[in-house]
CSV table of C-alpha atoms and ligand atoms in Angstrom, one decimal:
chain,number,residue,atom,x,y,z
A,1,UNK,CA,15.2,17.5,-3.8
A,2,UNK,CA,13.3,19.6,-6.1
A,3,UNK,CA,10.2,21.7,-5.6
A,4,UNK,CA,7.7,19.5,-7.8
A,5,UNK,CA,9.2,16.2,-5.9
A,6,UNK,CA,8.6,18.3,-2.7
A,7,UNK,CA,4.7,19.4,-4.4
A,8,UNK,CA,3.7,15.8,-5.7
A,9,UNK,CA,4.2,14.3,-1.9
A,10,UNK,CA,2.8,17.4,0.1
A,11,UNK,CA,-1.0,16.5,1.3
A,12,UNK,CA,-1.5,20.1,3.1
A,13,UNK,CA,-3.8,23.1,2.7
A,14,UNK,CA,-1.9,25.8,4.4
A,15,UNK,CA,1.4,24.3,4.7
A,16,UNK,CA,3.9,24.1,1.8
A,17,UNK,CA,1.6,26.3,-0.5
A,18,UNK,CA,4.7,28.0,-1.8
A,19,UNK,CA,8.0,26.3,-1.7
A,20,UNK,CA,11.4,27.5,-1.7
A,21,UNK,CA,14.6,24.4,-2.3
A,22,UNK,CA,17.8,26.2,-2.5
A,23,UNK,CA,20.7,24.5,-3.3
A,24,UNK,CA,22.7,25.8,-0.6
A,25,UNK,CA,21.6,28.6,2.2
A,26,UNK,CA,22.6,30.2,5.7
A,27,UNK,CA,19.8,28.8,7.1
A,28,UNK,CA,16.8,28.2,6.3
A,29,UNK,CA,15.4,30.3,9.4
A,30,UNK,CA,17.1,33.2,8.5
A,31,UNK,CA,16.2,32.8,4.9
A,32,UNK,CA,12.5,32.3,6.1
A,33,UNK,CA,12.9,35.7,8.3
A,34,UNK,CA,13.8,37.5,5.3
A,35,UNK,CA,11.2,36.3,2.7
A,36,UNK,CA,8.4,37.0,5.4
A,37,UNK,CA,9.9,40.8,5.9
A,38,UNK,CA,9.9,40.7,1.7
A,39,UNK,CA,5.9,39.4,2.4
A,40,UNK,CA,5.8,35.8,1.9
A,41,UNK,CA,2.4,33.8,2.5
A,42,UNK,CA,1.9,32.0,5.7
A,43,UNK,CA,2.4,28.3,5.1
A,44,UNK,CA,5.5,29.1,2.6
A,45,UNK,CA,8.0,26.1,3.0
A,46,UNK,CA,12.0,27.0,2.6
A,47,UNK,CA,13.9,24.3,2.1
A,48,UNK,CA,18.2,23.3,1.2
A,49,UNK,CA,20.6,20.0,1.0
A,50,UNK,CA,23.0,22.1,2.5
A,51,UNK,CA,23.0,24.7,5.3
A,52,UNK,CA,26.1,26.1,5.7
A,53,UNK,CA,25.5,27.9,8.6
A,54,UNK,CA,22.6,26.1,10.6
A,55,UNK,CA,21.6,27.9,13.7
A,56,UNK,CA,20.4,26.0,17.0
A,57,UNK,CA,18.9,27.3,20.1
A,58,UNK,CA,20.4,29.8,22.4
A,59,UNK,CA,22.8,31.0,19.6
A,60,UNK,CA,24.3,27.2,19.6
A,61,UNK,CA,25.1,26.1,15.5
A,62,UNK,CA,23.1,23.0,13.9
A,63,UNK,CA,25.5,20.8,12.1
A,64,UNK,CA,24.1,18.5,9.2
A,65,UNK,CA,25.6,16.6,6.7
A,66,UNK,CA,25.0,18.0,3.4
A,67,UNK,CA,22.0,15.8,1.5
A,68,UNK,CA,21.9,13.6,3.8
A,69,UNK,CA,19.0,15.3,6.2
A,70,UNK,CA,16.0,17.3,6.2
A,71,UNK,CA,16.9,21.2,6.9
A,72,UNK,CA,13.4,23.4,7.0
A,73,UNK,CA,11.5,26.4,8.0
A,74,UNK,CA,7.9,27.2,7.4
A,75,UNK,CA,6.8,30.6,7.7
A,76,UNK,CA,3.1,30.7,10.0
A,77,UNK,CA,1.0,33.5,11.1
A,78,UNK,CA,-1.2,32.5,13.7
A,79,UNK,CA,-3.8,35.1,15.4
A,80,UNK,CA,-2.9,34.0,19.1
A,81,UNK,CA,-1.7,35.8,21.9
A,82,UNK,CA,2.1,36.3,22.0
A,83,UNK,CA,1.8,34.1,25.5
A,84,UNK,CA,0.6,31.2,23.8
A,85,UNK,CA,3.7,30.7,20.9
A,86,UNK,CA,5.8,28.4,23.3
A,87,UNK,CA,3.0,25.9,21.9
A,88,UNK,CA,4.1,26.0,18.5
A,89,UNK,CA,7.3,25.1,19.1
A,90,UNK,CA,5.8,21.8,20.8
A,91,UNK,CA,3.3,21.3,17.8
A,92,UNK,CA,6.2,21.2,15.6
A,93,UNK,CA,8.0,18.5,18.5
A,94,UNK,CA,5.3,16.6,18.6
A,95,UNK,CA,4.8,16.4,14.4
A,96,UNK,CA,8.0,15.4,14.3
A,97,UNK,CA,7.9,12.7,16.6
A,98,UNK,CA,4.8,11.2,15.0
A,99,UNK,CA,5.9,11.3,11.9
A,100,UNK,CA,9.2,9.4,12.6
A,101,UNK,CA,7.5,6.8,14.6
A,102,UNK,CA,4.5,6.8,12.1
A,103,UNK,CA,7.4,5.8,9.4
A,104,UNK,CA,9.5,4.3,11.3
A,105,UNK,CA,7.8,2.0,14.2
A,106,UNK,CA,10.3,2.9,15.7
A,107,UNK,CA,9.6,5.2,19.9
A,108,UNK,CA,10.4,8.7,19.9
A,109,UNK,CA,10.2,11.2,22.8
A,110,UNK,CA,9.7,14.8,23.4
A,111,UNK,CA,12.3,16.6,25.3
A,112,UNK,CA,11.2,20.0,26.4
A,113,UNK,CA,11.3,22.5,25.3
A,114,UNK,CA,11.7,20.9,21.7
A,115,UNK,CA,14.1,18.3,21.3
A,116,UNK,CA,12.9,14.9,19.5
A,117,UNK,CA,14.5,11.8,20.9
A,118,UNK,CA,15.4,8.1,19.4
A,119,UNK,CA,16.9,5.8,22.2
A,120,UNK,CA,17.6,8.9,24.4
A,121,UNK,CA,19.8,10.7,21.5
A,122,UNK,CA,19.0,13.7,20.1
A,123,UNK,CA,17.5,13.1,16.3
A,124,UNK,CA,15.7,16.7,15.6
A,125,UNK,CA,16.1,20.0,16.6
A,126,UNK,CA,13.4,22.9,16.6
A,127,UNK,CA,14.3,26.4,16.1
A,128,UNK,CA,11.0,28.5,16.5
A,129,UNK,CA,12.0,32.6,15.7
A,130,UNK,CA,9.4,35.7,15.8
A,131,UNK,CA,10.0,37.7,12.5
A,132,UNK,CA,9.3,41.7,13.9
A,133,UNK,CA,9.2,44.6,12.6
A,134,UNK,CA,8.9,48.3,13.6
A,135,UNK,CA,8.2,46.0,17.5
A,136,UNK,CA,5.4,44.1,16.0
A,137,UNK,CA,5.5,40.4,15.5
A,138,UNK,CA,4.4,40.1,11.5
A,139,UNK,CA,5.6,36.3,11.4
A,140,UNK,CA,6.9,33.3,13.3
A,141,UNK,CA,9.3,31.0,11.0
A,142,UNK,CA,9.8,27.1,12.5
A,143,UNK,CA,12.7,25.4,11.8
A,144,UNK,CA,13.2,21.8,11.8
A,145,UNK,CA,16.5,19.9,11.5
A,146,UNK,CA,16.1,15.8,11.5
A,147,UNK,CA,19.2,13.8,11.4
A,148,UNK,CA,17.9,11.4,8.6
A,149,UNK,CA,20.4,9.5,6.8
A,150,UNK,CA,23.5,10.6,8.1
A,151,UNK,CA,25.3,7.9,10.0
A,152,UNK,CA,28.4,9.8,11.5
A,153,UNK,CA,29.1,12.8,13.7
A,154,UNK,CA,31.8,14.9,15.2
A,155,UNK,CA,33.5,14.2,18.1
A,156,UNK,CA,31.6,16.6,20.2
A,157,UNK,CA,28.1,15.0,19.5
A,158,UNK,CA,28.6,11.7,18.7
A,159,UNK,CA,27.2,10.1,22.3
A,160,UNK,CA,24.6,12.4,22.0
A,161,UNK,CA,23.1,12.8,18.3
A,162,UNK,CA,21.6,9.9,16.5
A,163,UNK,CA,20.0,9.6,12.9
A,164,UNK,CA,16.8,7.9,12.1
A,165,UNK,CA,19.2,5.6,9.5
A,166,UNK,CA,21.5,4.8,12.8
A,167,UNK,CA,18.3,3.5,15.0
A,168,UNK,CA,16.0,2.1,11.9
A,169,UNK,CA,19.2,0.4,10.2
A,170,UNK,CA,17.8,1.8,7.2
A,171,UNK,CA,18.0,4.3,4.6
A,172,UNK,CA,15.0,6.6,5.3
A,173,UNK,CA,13.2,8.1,2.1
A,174,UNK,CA,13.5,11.9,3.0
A,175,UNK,CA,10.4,13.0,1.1
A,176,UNK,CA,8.6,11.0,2.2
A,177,UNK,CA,9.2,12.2,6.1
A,178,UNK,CA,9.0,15.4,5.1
A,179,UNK,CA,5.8,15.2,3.8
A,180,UNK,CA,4.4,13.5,7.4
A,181,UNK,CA,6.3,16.0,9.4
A,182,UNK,CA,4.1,19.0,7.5
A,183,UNK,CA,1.2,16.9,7.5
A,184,UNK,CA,1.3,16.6,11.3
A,185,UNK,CA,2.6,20.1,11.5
A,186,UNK,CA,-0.4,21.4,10.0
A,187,UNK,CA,-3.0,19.1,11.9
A,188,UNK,CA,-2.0,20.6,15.2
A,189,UNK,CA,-1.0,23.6,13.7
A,190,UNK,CA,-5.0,24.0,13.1
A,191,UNK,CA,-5.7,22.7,16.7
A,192,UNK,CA,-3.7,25.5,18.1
A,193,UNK,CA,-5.8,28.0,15.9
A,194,UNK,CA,-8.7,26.3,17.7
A,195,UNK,CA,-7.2,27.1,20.8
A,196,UNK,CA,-7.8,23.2,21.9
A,197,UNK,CA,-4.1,23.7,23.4
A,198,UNK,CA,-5.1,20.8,25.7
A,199,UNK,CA,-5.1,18.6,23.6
A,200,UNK,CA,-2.2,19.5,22.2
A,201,UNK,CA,-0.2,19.1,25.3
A,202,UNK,CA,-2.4,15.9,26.6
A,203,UNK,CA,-0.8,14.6,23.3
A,204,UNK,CA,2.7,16.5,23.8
A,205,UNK,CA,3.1,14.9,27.2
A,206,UNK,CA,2.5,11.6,26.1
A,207,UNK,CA,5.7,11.5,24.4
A,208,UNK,CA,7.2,13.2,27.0
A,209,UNK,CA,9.1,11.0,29.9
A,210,UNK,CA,10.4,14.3,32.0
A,211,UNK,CA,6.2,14.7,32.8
A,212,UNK,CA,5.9,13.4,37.0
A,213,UNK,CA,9.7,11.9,37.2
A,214,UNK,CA,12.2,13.9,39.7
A,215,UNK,CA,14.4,16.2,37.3
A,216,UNK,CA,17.8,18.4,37.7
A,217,UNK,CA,17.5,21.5,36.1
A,218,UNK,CA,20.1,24.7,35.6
A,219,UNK,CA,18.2,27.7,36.4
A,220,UNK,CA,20.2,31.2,35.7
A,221,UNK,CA,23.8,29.0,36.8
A,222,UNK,CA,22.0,27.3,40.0
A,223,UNK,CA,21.0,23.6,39.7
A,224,UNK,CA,18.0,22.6,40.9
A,225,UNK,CA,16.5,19.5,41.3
A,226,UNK,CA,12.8,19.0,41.7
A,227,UNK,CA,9.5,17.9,40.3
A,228,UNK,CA,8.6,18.1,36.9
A,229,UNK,CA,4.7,17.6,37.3
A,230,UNK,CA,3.2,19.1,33.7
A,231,UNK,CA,3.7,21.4,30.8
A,232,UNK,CA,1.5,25.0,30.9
A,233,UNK,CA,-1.0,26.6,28.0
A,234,UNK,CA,1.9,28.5,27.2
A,235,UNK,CA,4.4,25.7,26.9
A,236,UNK,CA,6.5,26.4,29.7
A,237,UNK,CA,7.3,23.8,32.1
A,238,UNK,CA,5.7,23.5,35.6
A,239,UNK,CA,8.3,22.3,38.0
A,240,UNK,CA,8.2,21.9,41.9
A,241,UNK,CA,11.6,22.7,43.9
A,242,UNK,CA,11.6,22.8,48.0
A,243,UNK,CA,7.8,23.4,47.6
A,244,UNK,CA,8.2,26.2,45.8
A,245,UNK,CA,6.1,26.0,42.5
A,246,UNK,CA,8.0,27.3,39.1
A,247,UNK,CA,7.2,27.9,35.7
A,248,UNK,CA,10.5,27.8,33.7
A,249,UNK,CA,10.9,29.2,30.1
A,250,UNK,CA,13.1,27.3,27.9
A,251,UNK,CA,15.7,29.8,28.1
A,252,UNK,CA,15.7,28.9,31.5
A,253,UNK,CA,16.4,25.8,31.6
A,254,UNK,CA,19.3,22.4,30.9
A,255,UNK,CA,18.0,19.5,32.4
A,256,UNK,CA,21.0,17.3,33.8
A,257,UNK,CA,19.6,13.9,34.4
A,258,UNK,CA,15.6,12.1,34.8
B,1,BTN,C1,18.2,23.1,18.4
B,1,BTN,O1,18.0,22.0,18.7
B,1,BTN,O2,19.1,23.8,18.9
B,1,BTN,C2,17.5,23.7,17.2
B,1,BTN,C3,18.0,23.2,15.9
B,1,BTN,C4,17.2,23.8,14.7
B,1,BTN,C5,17.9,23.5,13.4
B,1,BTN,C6,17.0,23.8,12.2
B,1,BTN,S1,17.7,23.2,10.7
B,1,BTN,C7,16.5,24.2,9.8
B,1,BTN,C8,16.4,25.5,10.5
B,1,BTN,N1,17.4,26.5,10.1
B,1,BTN,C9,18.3,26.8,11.0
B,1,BTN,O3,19.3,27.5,10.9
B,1,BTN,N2,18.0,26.1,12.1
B,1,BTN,C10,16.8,25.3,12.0
């Protein structure tokens, strides 16, 4: 992938305006963080074949097969209350998830927090990071990983990672996602600026099955299991256990069965 193949397919305003491709990188989140400390734009795409040491959430690593997928951040600098940035991180869910199906034809879901699903297997992962300095937030960096054309995985993850090549039987033209995924990102990415976050999470919710089913959840080593009735305007989920109401951060939360 080059930057003018990246350039000729890329349809945004804000998104993409300057791209980084680097042959090989850390990861593209922390090479993101950096160039947005150095003073990157907002909008500035970094983007690699090869991530050598991918990062997940909760300090878990993100494997991916070297050209096979898509490995991204975007660099964004949104003037909204630090409360409301959970909802980025389901913007960027919900981009990816209508992009694949857009391509594809093919169902996705929405996990929550930010997992992307194809036939209840995990197919993208969404790493959203706050870039401070001096204790002020000067930039939030998204990172998306989709499992696109790889068609094995370790041990470990192989009953619970799929590819979009695995479900779709198909090679998948990688530009050509990556182009919808920042399309959608920046379509919601502008309703967010708008603050028309319920639309955003009427839409979220729509892809997402946990929303009114009975849910297990592990809250700070205790497993609870109780009511999942909505997601909140700062994208934390809204769950009901022994009638007591909770709102439960991502951090907070594995969810053991639907
Ligand atoms: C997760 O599901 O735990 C999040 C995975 C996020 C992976 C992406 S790949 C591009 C970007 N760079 C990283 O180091 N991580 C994110």
């Amino acid at each position: 992938m080059t930057e003018s193949e990246i350039r000729a397919r890329l349809t945004t305003r804000i998104l993409g305006k300057k791209i980084y491709v680097f042959d090989s990188v850390d990861s593209t989140n922390s090479r993101a963080k950096t160039l947005a400390l150095e003073g990157a734009a907002e909008g500035t795409l970094v983007i690699t074949d090869d991530q050598t040491a991918g990062r997940g959430r909760q300090g878990t690593p993100w494997f991916s097969e070297k050209g096979k997928n898509l490995t991204f951040s975007i660099i964004l600098d949104p003037a909204i209350p630090p409360t409301r940035l959970g909802i980025l991180s389901l913007c960027a869910g919900l981009a990816v998830a209508e992009a694949i199906q857009n391509m594809t034809g093919l169902p996705t879901e929405c996990k929550w927090p930010n997992d992307v699903l194809l036939n209840a297997r995990k197919v993208s992962g969404i790493l959203s990071e706050t870039v401070v300095r001096q204790g002020n937030i000067l930039a939030l960096v998204v990172g998306i990983g989709i499992n696109v054309n790889q068609s094995t995985f370790m041990q470990e993850l192989e009953d619970r990672a799929t590819s979009l090549c695995l479900a779709a039987g198909t090679t998948i033209d990688r530009l050509q996602l990556l182009s919808q995924v920042v399309d959608r990102l920046e379509f919601w990415y502008e309703k967010m600026l708008s603050e028309e976050y319920e639309v955003i999470l009427k839409e979220w919710s729509g892809f997402c099955k946990m929303i009114g089913r009975t849910i297990s959840v592990n809250y700070q080593g205790i497993q609870l299991s109780g009511f999942a009735h909505g997601i909140a305007e700062d994208g934390c989920l809204l769950f009901q256990t022994n009638g007591r109401e909770m709102k439960l951060s991502a951090g907070d939360v594995t969810i053991i069965q639907q």
